[in-house]
Amino acid sequence: MSKTSLITTLIGISMLLLILLCLQDWKNRSIRTDMVLFLLLCLGLSSFLNDRQTFFHNSLVNACVLAVHVLALVMFSKFRHGLSLHQVFGLGDTFFLFATIPALTPKNYVLFILLSAIFALVGSHLMNHKQNIPFVSYLAVTFIPFLITKFV
């Protein structure tokens, strides 16, 4: 199997996992961790095979971006509302964001997080979600165009 066909297969599997995670989160407001780990494996391997030169740098910078994001959420929720992170932001949401770390450049990763948050705010308002916003669903839908444009 050639490198290109392996990357294409991994991206196809990633797309299927994104759709399944989106539907699962929308319906149950929870996701299976093993599916997220498999997504991390597929995205990481496809990104590594696609560009070994920048894979580790991009992953490290994106991990730092995610750490700052989570830290800001912890501080905001704790000091503003007296809530723990788990009460505001689900563990599945964090795992999903972690799984997407190797797939994008730092610029696109920040853009992905910002657009996902905006999409989730607007979508939850339009869908009248008062509590338990299916954030992974919004993340997955937002992530698909980023994934397509990276590998097409």
Short mmCIF file of N, CA and C in Angstrom, two decimals:
data_model
loop_
_atom_site.label_atom_id
_atom_site.label_comp_id
_atom_site.label_asym_id
_atom_site.label_seq_id
_atom_site.Cartn_x
_atom_site.Cartn_y
_atom_site.Cartn_z
N MET A 1 0.84 -1.17 0.00
CA MET A 1 0.00 0.00 0.00
C MET A 1 0.90 1.24 0.00
N SER A 2 0.59 2.17 -0.88
CA SER A 2 1.40 3.38 -0.97
C SER A 2 1.09 4.34 0.18
N LYS A 3 2.00 5.27 0.39
CA LYS A 3 1.84 6.26 1.46
C LYS A 3 0.58 7.09 1.24
N THR A 4 0.34 7.49 0.00
CA THR A 4 -0.83 8.31 -0.32
C THR A 4 -2.13 7.57 -0.04
N SER A 5 -2.19 6.31 -0.44
CA SER A 5 -3.43 5.55 -0.22
C SER A 5 -3.63 5.26 1.28
N LEU A 6 -2.55 5.09 2.03
CA LEU A 6 -2.67 4.89 3.48
C LEU A 6 -3.20 6.16 4.14
N ILE A 7 -2.67 7.32 3.75
CA ILE A 7 -3.16 8.59 4.29
C ILE A 7 -4.63 8.78 3.94
N THR A 8 -5.01 8.49 2.71
CA THR A 8 -6.40 8.62 2.28
C THR A 8 -7.32 7.71 3.09
N THR A 9 -6.88 6.49 3.33
CA THR A 9 -7.66 5.55 4.13
C THR A 9 -7.82 6.06 5.56
N LEU A 10 -6.73 6.54 6.15
CA LEU A 10 -6.79 7.06 7.51
C LEU A 10 -7.71 8.28 7.62
N ILE A 11 -7.68 9.13 6.62
CA ILE A 11 -8.57 10.31 6.62
C ILE A 11 -10.02 9.86 6.47
N GLY A 12 -10.26 8.87 5.62
CA GLY A 12 -11.62 8.34 5.46
C GLY A 12 -12.14 7.75 6.77
N ILE A 13 -11.31 7.00 7.46
CA ILE A 13 -11.69 6.45 8.77
C ILE A 13 -11.94 7.59 9.76
N SER A 14 -11.08 8.60 9.73
CA SER A 14 -11.26 9.76 10.62
C SER A 14 -12.59 10.46 10.36
N MET A 15 -12.95 10.62 9.09
CA MET A 15 -14.22 11.26 8.75
C MET A 15 -15.40 10.44 9.28
N LEU A 16 -15.33 9.13 9.13
CA LEU A 16 -16.38 8.25 9.64
C LEU A 16 -16.48 8.38 11.17
N LEU A 17 -15.33 8.38 11.83
CA LEU A 17 -15.32 8.54 13.29
C LEU A 17 -15.89 9.89 13.71
N LEU A 18 -15.57 10.94 12.98
CA LEU A 18 -16.12 12.26 13.29
C LEU A 18 -17.64 12.28 13.19
N ILE A 19 -18.16 11.66 12.15
CA ILE A 19 -19.62 11.59 11.97
C ILE A 19 -20.26 10.78 13.09
N LEU A 20 -19.66 9.63 13.43
CA LEU A 20 -20.21 8.79 14.50
C LEU A 20 -20.15 9.50 15.85
N LEU A 21 -19.04 10.18 16.13
CA LEU A 21 -18.92 10.91 17.39
C LEU A 21 -19.93 12.06 17.46
N CYS A 22 -20.14 12.73 16.34
CA CYS A 22 -21.11 13.81 16.27
C CYS A 22 -22.51 13.30 16.59
N LEU A 23 -22.90 12.21 15.95
CA LEU A 23 -24.23 11.64 16.18
C LEU A 23 -24.38 11.11 17.60
N GLN A 24 -23.33 10.47 18.09
CA GLN A 24 -23.37 9.91 19.44
C GLN A 24 -23.52 11.02 20.48
N ASP A 25 -22.76 12.10 20.33
CA ASP A 25 -22.83 13.20 21.28
C ASP A 25 -24.18 13.91 21.19
N TRP A 26 -24.68 14.07 19.99
CA TRP A 26 -25.97 14.75 19.81
C TRP A 26 -27.09 13.98 20.50
N LYS A 27 -27.04 12.66 20.38
CA LYS A 27 -28.09 11.81 20.92
C LYS A 27 -27.94 11.59 22.42
N ASN A 28 -26.73 11.26 22.88
CA ASN A 28 -26.52 10.84 24.27
C ASN A 28 -25.86 11.87 25.17
N ARG A 29 -25.32 12.93 24.58
CA ARG A 29 -24.54 13.93 25.32
C ARG A 29 -23.32 13.31 25.99
N SER A 30 -22.82 12.26 25.38
CA SER A 30 -21.58 11.62 25.83
C SER A 30 -20.99 10.89 24.62
N ILE A 31 -19.68 10.61 24.71
CA ILE A 31 -19.00 9.92 23.61
C ILE A 31 -18.16 8.78 24.19
N ARG A 32 -17.83 7.84 23.33
CA ARG A 32 -16.99 6.71 23.74
C ARG A 32 -15.52 7.11 23.62
N THR A 33 -14.79 6.91 24.70
CA THR A 33 -13.39 7.28 24.74
C THR A 33 -12.56 6.48 23.75
N ASP A 34 -12.90 5.20 23.55
CA ASP A 34 -12.12 4.39 22.61
C ASP A 34 -12.21 4.91 21.19
N MET A 35 -13.36 5.48 20.82
CA MET A 35 -13.49 6.07 19.48
C MET A 35 -12.62 7.31 19.35
N VAL A 36 -12.53 8.09 20.43
CA VAL A 36 -11.69 9.29 20.40
C VAL A 36 -10.22 8.91 20.31
N LEU A 37 -9.83 7.86 21.03
CA LEU A 37 -8.44 7.39 20.96
C LEU A 37 -8.10 6.87 19.56
N PHE A 38 -9.05 6.19 18.94
CA PHE A 38 -8.84 5.71 17.57
C PHE A 38 -8.74 6.89 16.61
N LEU A 39 -9.54 7.93 16.85
CA LEU A 39 -9.45 9.14 16.04
C LEU A 39 -8.08 9.78 16.19
N LEU A 40 -7.58 9.86 17.42
CA LEU A 40 -6.24 10.39 17.67
C LEU A 40 -5.19 9.59 16.91
N LEU A 41 -5.30 8.29 16.94
CA LEU A 41 -4.36 7.43 16.23
C LEU A 41 -4.41 7.68 14.72
N CYS A 42 -5.61 7.74 14.15
CA CYS A 42 -5.75 7.97 12.70
C CYS A 42 -5.25 9.35 12.29
N LEU A 43 -5.63 10.37 13.05
CA LEU A 43 -5.21 11.73 12.71
C LEU A 43 -3.71 11.91 12.92
N GLY A 44 -3.19 11.34 14.00
CA GLY A 44 -1.75 11.45 14.27
C GLY A 44 -0.92 10.75 13.21
N LEU A 45 -1.30 9.53 12.87
CA LEU A 45 -0.55 8.77 11.87
C LEU A 45 -0.64 9.42 10.49
N SER A 46 -1.82 9.89 10.10
CA SER A 46 -1.95 10.52 8.78
C SER A 46 -1.15 11.82 8.73
N SER A 47 -1.16 12.58 9.81
CA SER A 47 -0.39 13.83 9.84
C SER A 47 1.11 13.56 9.83
N PHE A 48 1.53 12.54 10.57
CA PHE A 48 2.95 12.18 10.60
C PHE A 48 3.43 11.72 9.23
N LEU A 49 2.63 10.88 8.57
CA LEU A 49 3.00 10.40 7.24
C LEU A 49 2.98 11.53 6.20
N ASN A 50 2.07 12.47 6.39
CA ASN A 50 1.93 13.56 5.43
C ASN A 50 3.08 14.56 5.53
N ASP A 51 3.52 14.87 6.75
CA ASP A 51 4.57 15.88 6.91
C ASP A 51 5.34 15.64 8.21
N ARG A 52 6.37 14.83 8.12
CA ARG A 52 7.17 14.49 9.31
C ARG A 52 7.95 15.69 9.83
N GLN A 53 8.27 16.62 8.96
CA GLN A 53 9.10 17.77 9.33
C GLN A 53 8.42 18.63 10.41
N THR A 54 7.14 18.88 10.26
CA THR A 54 6.45 19.80 11.17
C THR A 54 5.52 19.10 12.17
N PHE A 55 5.40 17.79 12.07
CA PHE A 55 4.45 17.05 12.92
C PHE A 55 4.67 17.32 14.41
N PHE A 56 5.88 17.15 14.90
CA PHE A 56 6.14 17.29 16.33
C PHE A 56 6.01 18.74 16.79
N HIS A 57 6.51 19.66 15.98
CA HIS A 57 6.39 21.08 16.32
C HIS A 57 4.92 21.50 16.41
N ASN A 58 4.14 21.17 15.39
CA ASN A 58 2.72 21.53 15.38
C ASN A 58 1.98 20.90 16.55
N SER A 59 2.28 19.64 16.83
CA SER A 59 1.60 18.95 17.92
C SER A 59 1.93 19.59 19.26
N LEU A 60 3.18 19.95 19.46
CA LEU A 60 3.60 20.57 20.72
C LEU A 60 2.94 21.95 20.90
N VAL A 61 2.96 22.75 19.86
CA VAL A 61 2.34 24.08 19.95
C VAL A 61 0.83 23.95 20.18
N ASN A 62 0.18 23.03 19.47
CA ASN A 62 -1.26 22.84 19.63
C ASN A 62 -1.60 22.33 21.04
N ALA A 63 -0.75 21.47 21.59
CA ALA A 63 -0.96 20.99 22.97
C ALA A 63 -0.87 22.16 23.95
N CYS A 64 0.05 23.06 23.72
CA CYS A 64 0.17 24.25 24.57
C CYS A 64 -1.06 25.14 24.43
N VAL A 65 -1.55 25.30 23.22
CA VAL A 65 -2.76 26.09 22.98
C VAL A 65 -3.93 25.48 23.74
N LEU A 66 -4.07 24.16 23.66
CA LEU A 66 -5.16 23.48 24.36
C LEU A 66 -5.00 23.62 25.87
N ALA A 67 -3.78 23.50 26.37
CA ALA A 67 -3.54 23.64 27.81
C ALA A 67 -3.94 25.04 28.29
N VAL A 68 -3.58 26.07 27.54
CA VAL A 68 -3.96 27.43 27.89
C VAL A 68 -5.48 27.59 27.84
N HIS A 69 -6.11 27.00 26.84
CA HIS A 69 -7.56 27.04 26.69
C HIS A 69 -8.25 26.41 27.90
N VAL A 70 -7.81 25.21 28.28
CA VAL A 70 -8.41 24.50 29.41
C VAL A 70 -8.14 25.26 30.71
N LEU A 71 -6.92 25.77 30.88
CA LEU A 71 -6.59 26.54 32.08
C LEU A 71 -7.47 27.78 32.19
N ALA A 72 -7.68 28.46 31.08
CA ALA A 72 -8.55 29.64 31.09
C ALA A 72 -9.98 29.26 31.47
N LEU A 73 -10.47 28.13 30.96
CA LEU A 73 -11.81 27.68 31.31
C LEU A 73 -11.91 27.33 32.79
N VAL A 74 -10.89 26.67 33.32
CA VAL A 74 -10.87 26.31 34.74
C VAL A 74 -10.91 27.57 35.59
N MET A 75 -10.05 28.52 35.28
CA MET A 75 -9.99 29.75 36.06
C MET A 75 -11.31 30.53 35.97
N PHE A 76 -11.83 30.66 34.77
CA PHE A 76 -13.08 31.40 34.58
C PHE A 76 -14.22 30.74 35.34
N SER A 77 -14.37 29.43 35.17
CA SER A 77 -15.49 28.74 35.80
C SER A 77 -15.36 28.72 37.32
N LYS A 78 -14.13 28.59 37.81
CA LYS A 78 -13.90 28.55 39.26
C LYS A 78 -14.12 29.91 39.91
N PHE A 79 -13.52 30.94 39.35
CA PHE A 79 -13.59 32.25 39.97
C PHE A 79 -14.89 33.00 39.67
N ARG A 80 -15.44 32.79 38.52
CA ARG A 80 -16.65 33.52 38.13
C ARG A 80 -17.91 32.85 38.67
N HIS A 81 -17.94 31.51 38.58
CA HIS A 81 -19.16 30.79 38.94
C HIS A 81 -19.00 29.82 40.09
N GLY A 82 -17.78 29.60 40.55
CA GLY A 82 -17.54 28.64 41.63
C GLY A 82 -17.74 27.19 41.21
N LEU A 83 -17.64 26.93 39.94
CA LEU A 83 -17.86 25.58 39.40
C LEU A 83 -16.54 24.93 39.03
N SER A 84 -16.53 23.61 39.04
CA SER A 84 -15.34 22.89 38.57
C SER A 84 -15.42 22.76 37.05
N LEU A 85 -14.29 22.45 36.45
CA LEU A 85 -14.25 22.30 34.99
C LEU A 85 -15.23 21.23 34.52
N HIS A 86 -15.33 20.14 35.27
CA HIS A 86 -16.21 19.04 34.88
C HIS A 86 -17.68 19.48 34.79
N GLN A 87 -18.06 20.46 35.59
CA GLN A 87 -19.43 20.95 35.56
C GLN A 87 -19.69 21.86 34.36
N VAL A 88 -18.63 22.41 33.79
CA VAL A 88 -18.77 23.36 32.68
C VAL A 88 -18.39 22.75 31.35
N PHE A 89 -17.34 21.98 31.35
CA PHE A 89 -16.75 21.45 30.12
C PHE A 89 -16.51 19.97 30.32
N GLY A 90 -17.15 19.14 29.50
CA GLY A 90 -17.07 17.70 29.69
C GLY A 90 -15.71 17.10 29.37
N LEU A 91 -15.45 15.97 29.98
CA LEU A 91 -14.20 15.26 29.74
C LEU A 91 -14.10 14.80 28.28
N GLY A 92 -15.22 14.42 27.71
CA GLY A 92 -15.24 14.02 26.30
C GLY A 92 -14.86 15.16 25.37
N ASP A 93 -15.28 16.37 25.73
CA ASP A 93 -14.91 17.55 24.94
C ASP A 93 -13.40 17.75 24.95
N THR A 94 -12.81 17.61 26.14
CA THR A 94 -11.36 17.76 26.27
C THR A 94 -10.63 16.66 25.51
N PHE A 95 -11.10 15.42 25.63
CA PHE A 95 -10.47 14.31 24.90
C PHE A 95 -10.55 14.54 23.39
N PHE A 96 -11.71 15.02 22.94
CA PHE A 96 -11.87 15.27 21.50
C PHE A 96 -10.88 16.33 21.03
N LEU A 97 -10.79 17.43 21.76
CA LEU A 97 -9.85 18.49 21.38
C LEU A 97 -8.42 17.96 21.41
N PHE A 98 -8.11 17.10 22.37
CA PHE A 98 -6.79 16.49 22.44
C PHE A 98 -6.53 15.63 21.20
N ALA A 99 -7.54 14.91 20.75
CA ALA A 99 -7.39 14.03 19.58
C ALA A 99 -7.11 14.81 18.30
N THR A 100 -7.55 16.05 18.25
CA THR A 100 -7.37 16.86 17.03
C THR A 100 -6.02 17.58 17.00
N ILE A 101 -5.27 17.52 18.08
CA ILE A 101 -3.98 18.23 18.18
C ILE A 101 -3.05 17.98 17.00
N PRO A 102 -2.79 16.72 16.60
CA PRO A 102 -1.78 16.53 15.56
C PRO A 102 -2.23 16.86 14.14
N ALA A 103 -3.50 17.13 13.95
CA ALA A 103 -4.02 17.23 12.59
C ALA A 103 -3.86 18.60 11.93
N LEU A 104 -3.69 19.65 12.72
CA LEU A 104 -3.72 21.00 12.14
C LEU A 104 -2.47 21.79 12.49
N THR A 105 -2.20 22.80 11.69
CA THR A 105 -1.14 23.75 12.03
C THR A 105 -1.64 24.59 13.21
N PRO A 106 -0.74 25.19 13.97
CA PRO A 106 -1.18 26.00 15.10
C PRO A 106 -2.18 27.10 14.73
N LYS A 107 -1.95 27.77 13.63
CA LYS A 107 -2.88 28.82 13.18
C LYS A 107 -4.27 28.24 12.95
N ASN A 108 -4.34 27.13 12.24
CA ASN A 108 -5.63 26.50 11.97
C ASN A 108 -6.25 25.89 13.21
N TYR A 109 -5.43 25.43 14.16
CA TYR A 109 -5.95 24.86 15.39
C TYR A 109 -6.66 25.94 16.23
N VAL A 110 -6.03 27.10 16.34
CA VAL A 110 -6.66 28.22 17.06
C VAL A 110 -7.94 28.64 16.35
N LEU A 111 -7.89 28.75 15.04
CA LEU A 111 -9.07 29.11 14.25
C LEU A 111 -10.18 28.07 14.44
N PHE A 112 -9.81 26.79 14.43
CA PHE A 112 -10.77 25.71 14.65
C PHE A 112 -11.45 25.85 16.01
N ILE A 113 -10.68 26.09 17.07
CA ILE A 113 -11.27 26.22 18.40
C ILE A 113 -12.21 27.43 18.46
N LEU A 114 -11.78 28.55 17.91
CA LEU A 114 -12.62 29.76 17.92
C LEU A 114 -13.91 29.58 17.12
N LEU A 115 -13.79 29.04 15.91
CA LEU A 115 -14.98 28.83 15.08
C LEU A 115 -15.92 27.80 15.71
N SER A 116 -15.36 26.78 16.34
CA SER A 116 -16.19 25.77 17.02
C SER A 116 -16.98 26.40 18.16
N ALA A 117 -16.31 27.25 18.94
CA ALA A 117 -16.99 27.90 20.06
C ALA A 117 -18.11 28.81 19.57
N ILE A 118 -17.84 29.57 18.52
CA ILE A 118 -18.87 30.45 17.95
C ILE A 118 -20.03 29.61 17.40
N PHE A 119 -19.71 28.56 16.67
CA PHE A 119 -20.73 27.68 16.10
C PHE A 119 -21.57 27.05 17.20
N ALA A 120 -20.92 26.62 18.30
CA ALA A 120 -21.64 26.00 19.41
C ALA A 120 -22.56 27.01 20.11
N LEU A 121 -22.08 28.24 20.28
CA LEU A 121 -22.91 29.26 20.92
C LEU A 121 -24.14 29.59 20.06
N VAL A 122 -23.91 29.82 18.78
CA VAL A 122 -25.02 30.14 17.88
C VAL A 122 -25.95 28.94 17.73
N GLY A 123 -25.37 27.77 17.49
CA GLY A 123 -26.17 26.56 17.31
C GLY A 123 -26.99 26.20 18.53
N SER A 124 -26.40 26.31 19.71
CA SER A 124 -27.14 25.97 20.93
C SER A 124 -28.26 26.97 21.19
N HIS A 125 -28.03 28.22 20.82
CA HIS A 125 -29.09 29.23 20.95
C HIS A 125 -30.24 28.92 19.98
N LEU A 126 -29.90 28.61 18.73
CA LEU A 126 -30.94 28.31 17.74
C LEU A 126 -31.68 27.01 18.04
N MET A 127 -30.95 26.02 18.59
CA MET A 127 -31.56 24.72 18.90
C MET A 127 -32.17 24.70 20.30
N ASN A 128 -32.05 25.81 21.01
CA ASN A 128 -32.62 25.98 22.33
C ASN A 128 -32.06 24.98 23.36
N HIS A 129 -30.74 24.76 23.30
CA HIS A 129 -30.08 23.93 24.30
C HIS A 129 -29.78 24.80 25.51
N LYS A 130 -30.49 24.59 26.58
CA LYS A 130 -30.26 25.40 27.79
C LYS A 130 -29.06 24.86 28.58
N GLN A 131 -28.96 23.55 28.67
CA GLN A 131 -27.85 22.91 29.39
C GLN A 131 -27.36 21.75 28.54
N ASN A 132 -26.20 21.25 28.89
CA ASN A 132 -25.62 20.09 28.21
C ASN A 132 -25.54 20.27 26.69
N ILE A 133 -24.82 21.28 26.30
CA ILE A 133 -24.61 21.53 24.87
C ILE A 133 -23.77 20.38 24.30
N PRO A 134 -24.18 19.79 23.18
CA PRO A 134 -23.39 18.71 22.57
C PRO A 134 -22.16 19.28 21.85
N PHE A 135 -21.18 19.71 22.64
CA PHE A 135 -20.04 20.44 22.10
C PHE A 135 -19.22 19.60 21.12
N VAL A 136 -19.08 18.30 21.38
CA VAL A 136 -18.33 17.44 20.45
C VAL A 136 -19.00 17.43 19.08
N SER A 137 -20.31 17.48 19.06
CA SER A 137 -21.01 17.53 17.77
C SER A 137 -20.62 18.79 17.00
N TYR A 138 -20.62 19.91 17.67
CA TYR A 138 -20.23 21.16 17.02
C TYR A 138 -18.75 21.14 16.64
N LEU A 139 -17.91 20.58 17.51
CA LEU A 139 -16.49 20.46 17.19
C LEU A 139 -16.27 19.61 15.95
N ALA A 140 -16.95 18.47 15.89
CA ALA A 140 -16.77 17.54 14.76
C ALA A 140 -17.21 18.17 13.44
N VAL A 141 -18.36 18.83 13.47
CA VAL A 141 -18.86 19.46 12.25
C VAL A 141 -17.91 20.57 11.78
N THR A 142 -17.36 21.31 12.73
CA THR A 142 -16.41 22.37 12.39
C THR A 142 -15.08 21.81 11.92
N PHE A 143 -14.69 20.66 12.47
CA PHE A 143 -13.38 20.08 12.16
C PHE A 143 -13.33 19.47 10.75
N ILE A 144 -14.43 18.95 10.27
CA ILE A 144 -14.45 18.26 8.97
C ILE A 144 -13.92 19.14 7.83
N PRO A 145 -14.37 20.40 7.67
CA PRO A 145 -13.79 21.23 6.59
C PRO A 145 -12.28 21.46 6.74
N PHE A 146 -11.82 21.61 7.98
CA PHE A 146 -10.38 21.78 8.20
C PHE A 146 -9.62 20.54 7.73
N LEU A 147 -10.18 19.38 8.05
CA LEU A 147 -9.53 18.13 7.67
C LEU A 147 -9.52 17.96 6.15
N ILE A 148 -10.62 18.28 5.52
CA ILE A 148 -10.71 18.14 4.05
C ILE A 148 -9.73 19.08 3.36
N THR A 149 -9.67 20.35 3.82
CA THR A 149 -8.78 21.30 3.15
C THR A 149 -7.31 20.98 3.39
N LYS A 150 -6.99 20.33 4.49
CA LYS A 150 -5.59 19.99 4.74
C LYS A 150 -5.10 18.89 3.80
N PHE A 151 -5.93 17.92 3.52
CA PHE A 151 -5.47 16.76 2.76
C PHE A 151 -5.95 16.73 1.32
N VAL A 152 -6.66 17.75 0.86
CA VAL A 152 -7.12 17.78 -0.53
C VAL A 152 -6.21 18.68 -1.33
#
